[in-house]
mmCIF file of C-alpha atoms in Angstrom:
data_model
loop_
_atom_site.group_PDB
_atom_site.id
_atom_site.type_symbol
_atom_site.label_atom_id
_atom_site.label_comp_id
_atom_site.label_asym_id
_atom_site.label_seq_id
_atom_site.Cartn_x
_atom_site.Cartn_y
_atom_site.Cartn_z
ATOM 1 C CA MET A 1 -0.067 0.011 0.079
ATOM 2 C CA THR A 2 1.273 3.340 -0.867
ATOM 3 C CA SER A 3 2.146 6.071 1.675
ATOM 4 C CA ALA A 4 -0.896 8.234 0.546
ATOM 5 C CA ARG A 5 -3.222 5.281 0.804
ATOM 6 C CA LEU A 6 -1.902 4.469 4.212
ATOM 7 C CA ARG A 7 -2.578 7.992 5.263
ATOM 8 C CA ASN A 8 -6.121 7.849 4.107
ATOM 9 C CA PHE A 9 -6.741 4.590 5.936
ATOM 10 C CA THR A 10 -5.527 6.254 9.058
ATOM 11 C CA ARG A 11 -7.883 9.126 8.561
ATOM 12 C CA ARG A 12 -10.815 6.688 8.091
ATOM 13 C CA THR A 13 -9.811 4.899 11.353
ATOM 14 C CA SER A 14 -9.715 8.204 13.161
ATOM 15 C CA ALA A 15 -13.301 8.661 12.381
ATOM 16 C CA LEU A 16 -14.180 5.411 14.183
ATOM 17 C CA MET A 17 -13.108 6.843 17.570
ATOM 18 C CA ALA A 18 -15.911 6.858 20.123
ATOM 19 C CA ASN A 19 -14.517 9.898 21.952
ATOM 20 C CA PRO A 20 -14.795 12.990 19.607
ATOM 21 C CA ASN A 21 -12.697 15.296 21.873
ATOM 22 C CA PRO A 22 -10.071 13.176 23.622
ATOM 23 C CA THR A 23 -7.298 14.390 25.792
ATOM 24 C CA ALA A 24 -3.670 13.372 25.322
ATOM 25 C CA LEU A 25 -0.712 13.622 27.766
ATOM 26 C CA ILE A 26 2.891 13.485 26.328
ATOM 27 C CA VAL A 27 5.512 12.745 28.829
ATOM 28 C CA ARG A 28 8.949 12.898 27.368
ATOM 29 C CA GLY A 29 12.622 12.846 28.434
ATOM 30 C CA GLY A 30 15.462 10.487 29.431
ATOM 31 C CA TRP A 31 18.350 9.934 27.178
ATOM 32 C CA ASP A 32 18.604 12.701 24.655
ATOM 33 C CA GLY A 33 19.909 10.300 21.797
ATOM 34 C CA HIS A 34 16.461 9.012 21.203
ATOM 35 C CA GLU A 35 15.356 12.519 20.485
ATOM 36 C CA PRO A 36 12.168 12.575 22.723
ATOM 37 C CA VAL A 37 11.386 16.198 21.972
ATOM 38 C CA GLN A 38 11.701 15.834 18.245
ATOM 39 C CA THR A 39 9.855 12.584 17.914
ATOM 40 C CA THR A 40 7.019 13.519 20.163
ATOM 41 C CA ASP A 41 6.568 16.985 18.565
ATOM 42 C CA SER A 42 6.310 15.451 15.093
ATOM 43 C CA PHE A 43 3.073 13.631 16.218
ATOM 44 C CA ILE A 44 1.474 16.664 17.872
ATOM 45 C CA PRO A 45 -0.097 17.995 14.541
ATOM 46 C CA PHE A 46 -1.426 14.633 13.989
ATOM 47 C CA LEU A 47 -3.082 14.461 17.345
ATOM 48 C CA GLU A 48 -4.454 18.075 17.108
ATOM 49 C CA LYS A 49 -5.876 17.267 13.614
ATOM 50 C CA ASN A 50 -8.013 14.457 15.436
ATOM 51 C CA ASN A 51 -9.237 16.853 18.005
ATOM 52 C CA TYR A 52 -7.023 15.826 20.889
ATOM 53 C CA GLN A 53 -6.285 18.354 23.516
ATOM 54 C CA VAL A 54 -2.629 17.877 23.958
ATOM 55 C CA ARG A 55 -0.564 18.645 27.105
ATOM 56 C CA VAL A 56 3.277 18.066 27.185
ATOM 57 C CA GLU A 57 5.281 17.418 30.310
ATOM 58 C CA ASP A 58 9.090 16.918 30.539
ATOM 59 C CA SER A 59 8.727 14.995 33.844
ATOM 60 C CA THR A 60 6.994 11.986 35.177
ATOM 61 C CA ALA A 61 5.912 13.962 38.266
ATOM 62 C CA VAL A 62 2.585 14.588 36.411
ATOM 63 C CA TYR A 63 1.889 10.804 36.917
ATOM 64 C CA ALA A 64 1.463 11.506 40.559
ATOM 65 C CA ASP A 65 -1.618 13.711 39.874
ATOM 66 C CA THR A 66 -4.264 10.959 39.866
ATOM 67 C CA ASP A 67 -7.251 13.487 39.724
ATOM 68 C CA TYR A 68 -5.704 14.853 36.417
ATOM 69 C CA LEU A 69 -4.822 11.417 34.987
ATOM 70 C CA ASP A 70 -8.579 10.533 35.521
ATOM 71 C CA THR A 71 -9.229 13.051 32.710
ATOM 72 C CA VAL A 72 -6.576 11.744 30.287
ATOM 73 C CA ASP A 73 -7.680 9.624 27.416
ATOM 74 C CA LEU A 74 -4.167 8.784 25.981
ATOM 75 C CA ILE A 75 -0.629 8.953 27.456
ATOM 76 C CA VAL A 76 2.179 9.018 24.880
ATOM 77 C CA GLN A 77 5.393 8.327 26.846
ATOM 78 C CA VAL A 78 8.921 8.627 25.381
ATOM 79 C CA VAL A 79 11.322 8.414 28.462
ATOM 80 C CA THR A 80 14.355 6.252 28.152
ATOM 81 C CA MET A 81 16.764 4.998 30.863
ATOM 82 C CA SER A 82 15.185 6.840 33.672
ATOM 83 C CA THR A 83 13.789 6.312 37.118
ATOM 84 C CA ILE A 84 10.171 6.866 38.429
ATOM 85 C CA GLU A 85 9.005 7.536 41.920
ATOM 86 C CA ASN A 86 6.558 5.055 43.574
ATOM 87 C CA ASP A 87 3.630 7.496 43.618
ATOM 88 C CA GLU A 88 4.279 8.192 39.955
ATOM 89 C CA LEU A 89 4.284 4.783 38.949
ATOM 90 C CA LYS A 90 1.189 3.865 40.982
ATOM 91 C CA GLY A 91 -0.559 6.744 39.201
ATOM 92 C CA LEU A 92 0.458 5.621 35.757
ATOM 93 C CA CYS A 93 -0.438 1.899 36.375
ATOM 94 C CA GLY A 94 -3.810 2.939 37.904
ATOM 95 C CA ALA A 95 -4.664 5.326 35.090
ATOM 96 C CA VAL A 96 -4.103 2.490 32.526
ATOM 97 C CA ALA A 97 -6.142 0.041 34.642
ATOM 98 C CA ASN A 98 -8.946 2.601 34.693
ATOM 99 C CA GLY A 99 -9.082 3.032 30.974
ATOM 100 C CA THR A 100 -6.352 5.525 29.858
ATOM 101 C CA GLY A 101 -4.448 4.351 26.732
ATOM 102 C CA LEU A 102 -0.760 4.193 26.892
ATOM 103 C CA ALA A 103 1.501 4.450 23.799
ATOM 104 C CA GLY A 104 5.157 4.793 22.845
ATOM 105 C CA TRP A 105 7.995 3.637 20.863
ATOM 106 C CA HIS A 106 11.495 2.317 21.227
ATOM 107 C CA GLY A 107 13.405 2.886 24.424
ATOM 108 C CA GLY A 108 10.926 5.504 25.388
ATOM 109 C CA ILE A 109 8.514 2.852 26.488
ATOM 110 C CA ALA A 110 10.405 -0.419 26.326
ATOM 111 C CA ASP A 111 13.501 0.735 28.147
ATOM 112 C CA SER A 112 12.116 2.926 30.858
ATOM 113 C CA TYR A 113 12.325 2.515 34.644
ATOM 114 C CA ARG A 114 14.442 -0.675 34.458
ATOM 115 C CA ASN A 115 14.387 -1.137 38.180
ATOM 116 C CA SER A 116 10.562 -0.855 38.468
ATOM 117 C CA ALA A 117 9.071 -4.425 38.151
ATOM 118 C CA ASP A 118 5.507 -3.191 38.133
ATOM 119 C CA TYR A 119 6.292 -1.084 35.000
ATOM 120 C CA LEU A 120 7.842 -4.064 33.325
ATOM 121 C CA GLN A 121 4.779 -6.089 33.787
ATOM 122 C CA LEU A 122 2.638 -3.178 32.548
ATOM 123 C CA ILE A 123 4.403 -2.894 29.306
ATOM 124 C CA GLY A 124 5.091 -6.571 28.758
ATOM 125 C CA GLY A 125 8.439 -6.226 27.027
ATOM 126 C CA GLN A 126 11.892 -4.886 28.063
ATOM 127 C CA PHE A 127 14.847 -3.994 25.796
ATOM 128 C CA ALA A 128 17.759 -6.378 26.436
ATOM 129 C CA HIS A 129 20.136 -5.893 23.520
ATOM 130 C CA HIS A 130 20.835 -4.587 20.015
ATOM 131 C CA GLN A 131 23.496 -6.272 18.288
ATOM 132 C CA ALA A 132 26.472 -4.460 16.628
ATOM 133 C CA LYS A 133 26.441 -4.489 12.792
ATOM 134 C CA ALA A 134 30.110 -6.012 12.567
ATOM 135 C CA ARG A 135 32.893 -7.676 14.513
ATOM 136 C CA PRO A 136 34.327 -5.526 17.459
ATOM 137 C CA GLU A 137 37.427 -4.846 15.656
ATOM 138 C CA GLU A 138 35.427 -3.449 12.665
ATOM 139 C CA LEU A 139 33.314 -1.027 14.527
ATOM 140 C CA LYS A 140 33.735 2.862 14.442
ATOM 141 C CA GLY A 141 32.983 3.430 18.116
ATOM 142 C CA ASP A 142 29.872 5.600 17.534
ATOM 143 C CA GLY A 143 26.140 5.137 17.623
ATOM 144 C CA THR A 144 25.912 3.848 14.226
ATOM 145 C CA ASP A 145 27.672 0.724 15.240
ATOM 146 C CA ASN A 146 24.306 -0.594 16.159
ATOM 147 C CA PHE A 147 22.511 0.358 13.059
ATOM 148 C CA VAL A 148 21.646 -2.722 11.118
ATOM 149 C CA ARG A 149 19.398 -3.527 8.142
ATOM 150 C CA TYR A 150 16.569 -5.524 9.282
ATOM 151 C CA THR A 151 12.968 -6.473 8.427
ATOM 152 C CA VAL A 152 9.753 -5.995 10.420
ATOM 153 C CA ASN A 153 7.494 -8.803 9.637
ATOM 154 C CA ILE A 154 3.761 -8.291 10.044
ATOM 155 C CA LEU A 155 2.152 -11.557 11.311
ATOM 156 C CA PRO A 156 -0.242 -13.015 8.746
ATOM 157 C CA GLU A 157 -2.818 -13.714 11.218
ATOM 158 C CA GLN A 158 -2.780 -10.086 12.306
ATOM 159 C CA LYS A 159 -2.895 -8.436 8.825
ATOM 160 C CA ASP A 160 -6.466 -7.083 9.193
ATOM 161 C CA HIS A 161 -5.741 -5.672 12.685
ATOM 162 C CA PRO A 162 -6.559 -1.791 12.522
ATOM 163 C CA ILE A 163 -2.997 -0.797 13.408
ATOM 164 C CA VAL A 164 -1.281 -2.801 10.663
ATOM 165 C CA ALA A 165 -3.970 -3.334 8.058
ATOM 166 C CA GLY A 166 -2.521 -2.782 4.596
ATOM 167 C CA ILE A 167 0.992 -2.566 5.616
ATOM 168 C CA GLU A 168 3.503 -5.025 4.218
ATOM 169 C CA ASP A 169 6.674 -6.225 5.721
ATOM 170 C CA PHE A 170 9.190 -3.429 5.687
ATOM 171 C CA GLU A 171 12.960 -2.900 6.210
ATOM 172 C CA LEU A 172 14.713 -0.339 8.527
ATOM 173 C CA GLU A 173 18.364 0.548 9.081
ATOM 174 C CA THR A 174 18.475 1.352 12.737
ATOM 175 C CA GLU A 175 18.681 -0.425 16.091
ATOM 176 C CA GLN A 176 16.853 -3.887 15.961
ATOM 177 C CA TYR A 177 15.596 -4.513 19.423
ATOM 178 C CA TRP A 178 16.034 -7.887 21.239
ATOM 179 C CA VAL A 179 13.180 -7.580 23.823
ATOM 180 C CA LEU A 180 12.315 -9.916 26.728
ATOM 181 C CA SER A 181 8.609 -10.417 26.620
ATOM 182 C CA ASP A 182 5.626 -12.659 27.724
ATOM 183 C CA ASP A 183 2.760 -14.247 25.852
ATOM 184 C CA TYR A 184 0.204 -11.813 27.288
ATOM 185 C CA ASN A 185 1.087 -9.480 24.517
ATOM 186 C CA ASP A 186 -0.993 -9.379 21.339
ATOM 187 C CA VAL A 187 1.952 -9.293 18.827
ATOM 188 C CA LEU A 188 1.192 -7.516 15.613
ATOM 189 C CA ALA A 189 4.777 -7.777 14.174
ATOM 190 C CA THR A 190 8.039 -9.429 14.792
ATOM 191 C CA THR A 191 11.633 -9.238 13.818
ATOM 192 C CA THR A 192 14.287 -11.930 13.774
ATOM 193 C CA ILE A 193 17.834 -11.329 15.001
ATOM 194 C CA PRO A 194 20.294 -13.568 13.132
ATOM 195 C CA ALA A 195 23.078 -15.704 14.646
ATOM 196 C CA ARG A 196 26.332 -14.882 13.146
ATOM 197 C CA ASP A 197 29.535 -16.751 13.662
ATOM 198 C CA PHE A 198 30.930 -14.052 15.982
ATOM 199 C CA ASP A 199 27.666 -13.849 18.130
ATOM 200 C CA ASN A 200 27.302 -15.591 21.571
ATOM 201 C CA TRP A 201 23.835 -16.850 20.590
ATOM 202 C CA ARG A 202 23.584 -19.980 18.417
ATOM 203 C CA ARG A 203 20.294 -19.700 16.537
ATOM 204 C CA PRO A 204 18.169 -16.764 15.219
ATOM 205 C CA ILE A 205 15.906 -15.095 17.798
ATOM 206 C CA THR A 206 12.569 -13.740 16.861
ATOM 207 C CA CYS A 207 11.184 -10.915 19.155
ATOM 208 C CA PRO A 208 8.000 -8.900 19.122
ATOM 209 C CA ALA A 209 8.435 -5.551 17.235
ATOM 210 C CA ILE A 210 4.945 -4.200 17.421
ATOM 211 C CA TRP A 211 2.494 -5.257 20.032
ATOM 212 C CA THR A 212 -0.576 -4.353 22.232
ATOM 213 C CA ARG A 213 -1.601 -5.256 25.753
ATOM 214 C CA GLN A 214 -4.814 -5.071 27.677
ATOM 215 C CA TRP A 215 -4.270 -3.870 31.165
ATOM 216 C CA GLY A 216 -7.462 -3.697 33.203
ATOM 217 C CA ASN A 217 -9.753 -1.324 31.339
ATOM 218 C CA GLY A 218 -6.793 0.191 29.372
ATOM 219 C CA LYS A 219 -4.889 -0.616 26.298
ATOM 220 C CA ILE A 220 -1.119 -0.360 25.583
ATOM 221 C CA PHE A 221 0.641 -0.051 22.317
ATOM 222 C CA VAL A 222 4.367 -0.473 21.796
ATOM 223 C CA SER A 223 6.378 0.050 18.606
ATOM 224 C CA THR A 224 10.228 -0.998 19.042
ATOM 225 C CA PRO A 225 11.164 0.933 15.907
ATOM 226 C CA GLY A 226 11.688 4.690 16.777
ATOM 227 C CA HIS A 227 15.169 5.312 17.714
ATOM 228 C CA GLN A 228 15.174 8.826 16.167
ATOM 229 C CA LEU A 229 13.074 11.178 14.160
ATOM 230 C CA SER A 230 14.335 9.706 10.956
ATOM 231 C CA VAL A 231 12.940 6.229 11.975
ATOM 232 C CA VAL A 232 9.450 7.455 13.013
ATOM 233 C CA ASP A 233 9.370 9.428 9.672
ATOM 234 C CA ASN A 234 9.496 6.070 7.805
ATOM 235 C CA PRO A 235 6.050 5.914 6.348
ATOM 236 C CA SER A 236 5.170 2.436 7.760
ATOM 237 C CA VAL A 237 6.516 3.309 11.167
ATOM 238 C CA ARG A 238 4.606 6.665 11.341
ATOM 239 C CA THR A 239 1.349 5.149 10.143
ATOM 240 C CA ILE A 240 1.628 2.359 12.696
ATOM 241 C CA ILE A 241 2.338 4.765 15.651
ATOM 242 C CA GLU A 242 -0.471 7.088 14.544
ATOM 243 C CA ARG A 243 -2.981 4.199 14.350
ATOM 244 C CA GLY A 244 -1.561 2.757 17.584
ATOM 245 C CA MET A 245 -2.350 6.050 19.525
ATOM 246 C CA LEU A 246 -5.853 6.093 18.047
ATOM 247 C CA TRP A 247 -6.434 2.495 18.962
ATOM 248 C CA VAL A 248 -5.482 2.628 22.520
ATOM 249 C CA THR A 249 -7.308 5.881 23.347
ATOM 250 C CA ARG A 250 -10.020 5.528 25.951
#
């Protein structure tokens, strides 16, 4: 399906939302290398076009305001390698259980608050590794050492799901996430990490790349592609994230 047709499909799905004037909270921060400001800013026009009232916070402190979270229909979180206070985590988990949708991409959702077991259970997948593109002696020593060419495979049994409908398997050149996960996830797409002769693992590993998760009355959407703005600008990635945000909204 062409980029234009994907956009048209997303516009049609937005019309199916039961809530005509939803509220969205964007929470961003953590490691700057994942471009939390640039990537989230790039989705604000889409949210506003779909009648969301958008609030942006650069701290997880807002999660402790449970009265406010009760009014939020969608949380978009991009916070990598950070920590979270107990009252903030309790507020976030409670909001999702009560029906607030939660969406995010890459390390901003799958590598947040590593020391918080309740958060790991909420999300259902934790970043473990991204392999280097070559042997150690061949690497440059910068971030591109972990940029590999890989394929995101849409599961055939999920091809009609509103988040991935009409999207074919696609290739990216960026970090390929090896994630630890459980079978409570509804996996929409996977990626397979090869076993090369210099790797420590001895067979290819298939990991979820796109998934959703039901938590209480709320829904969660995770896209592991999304390392930087250039990745979320990929037409397939952007369309999947846009649809994911719509789909999990209360």
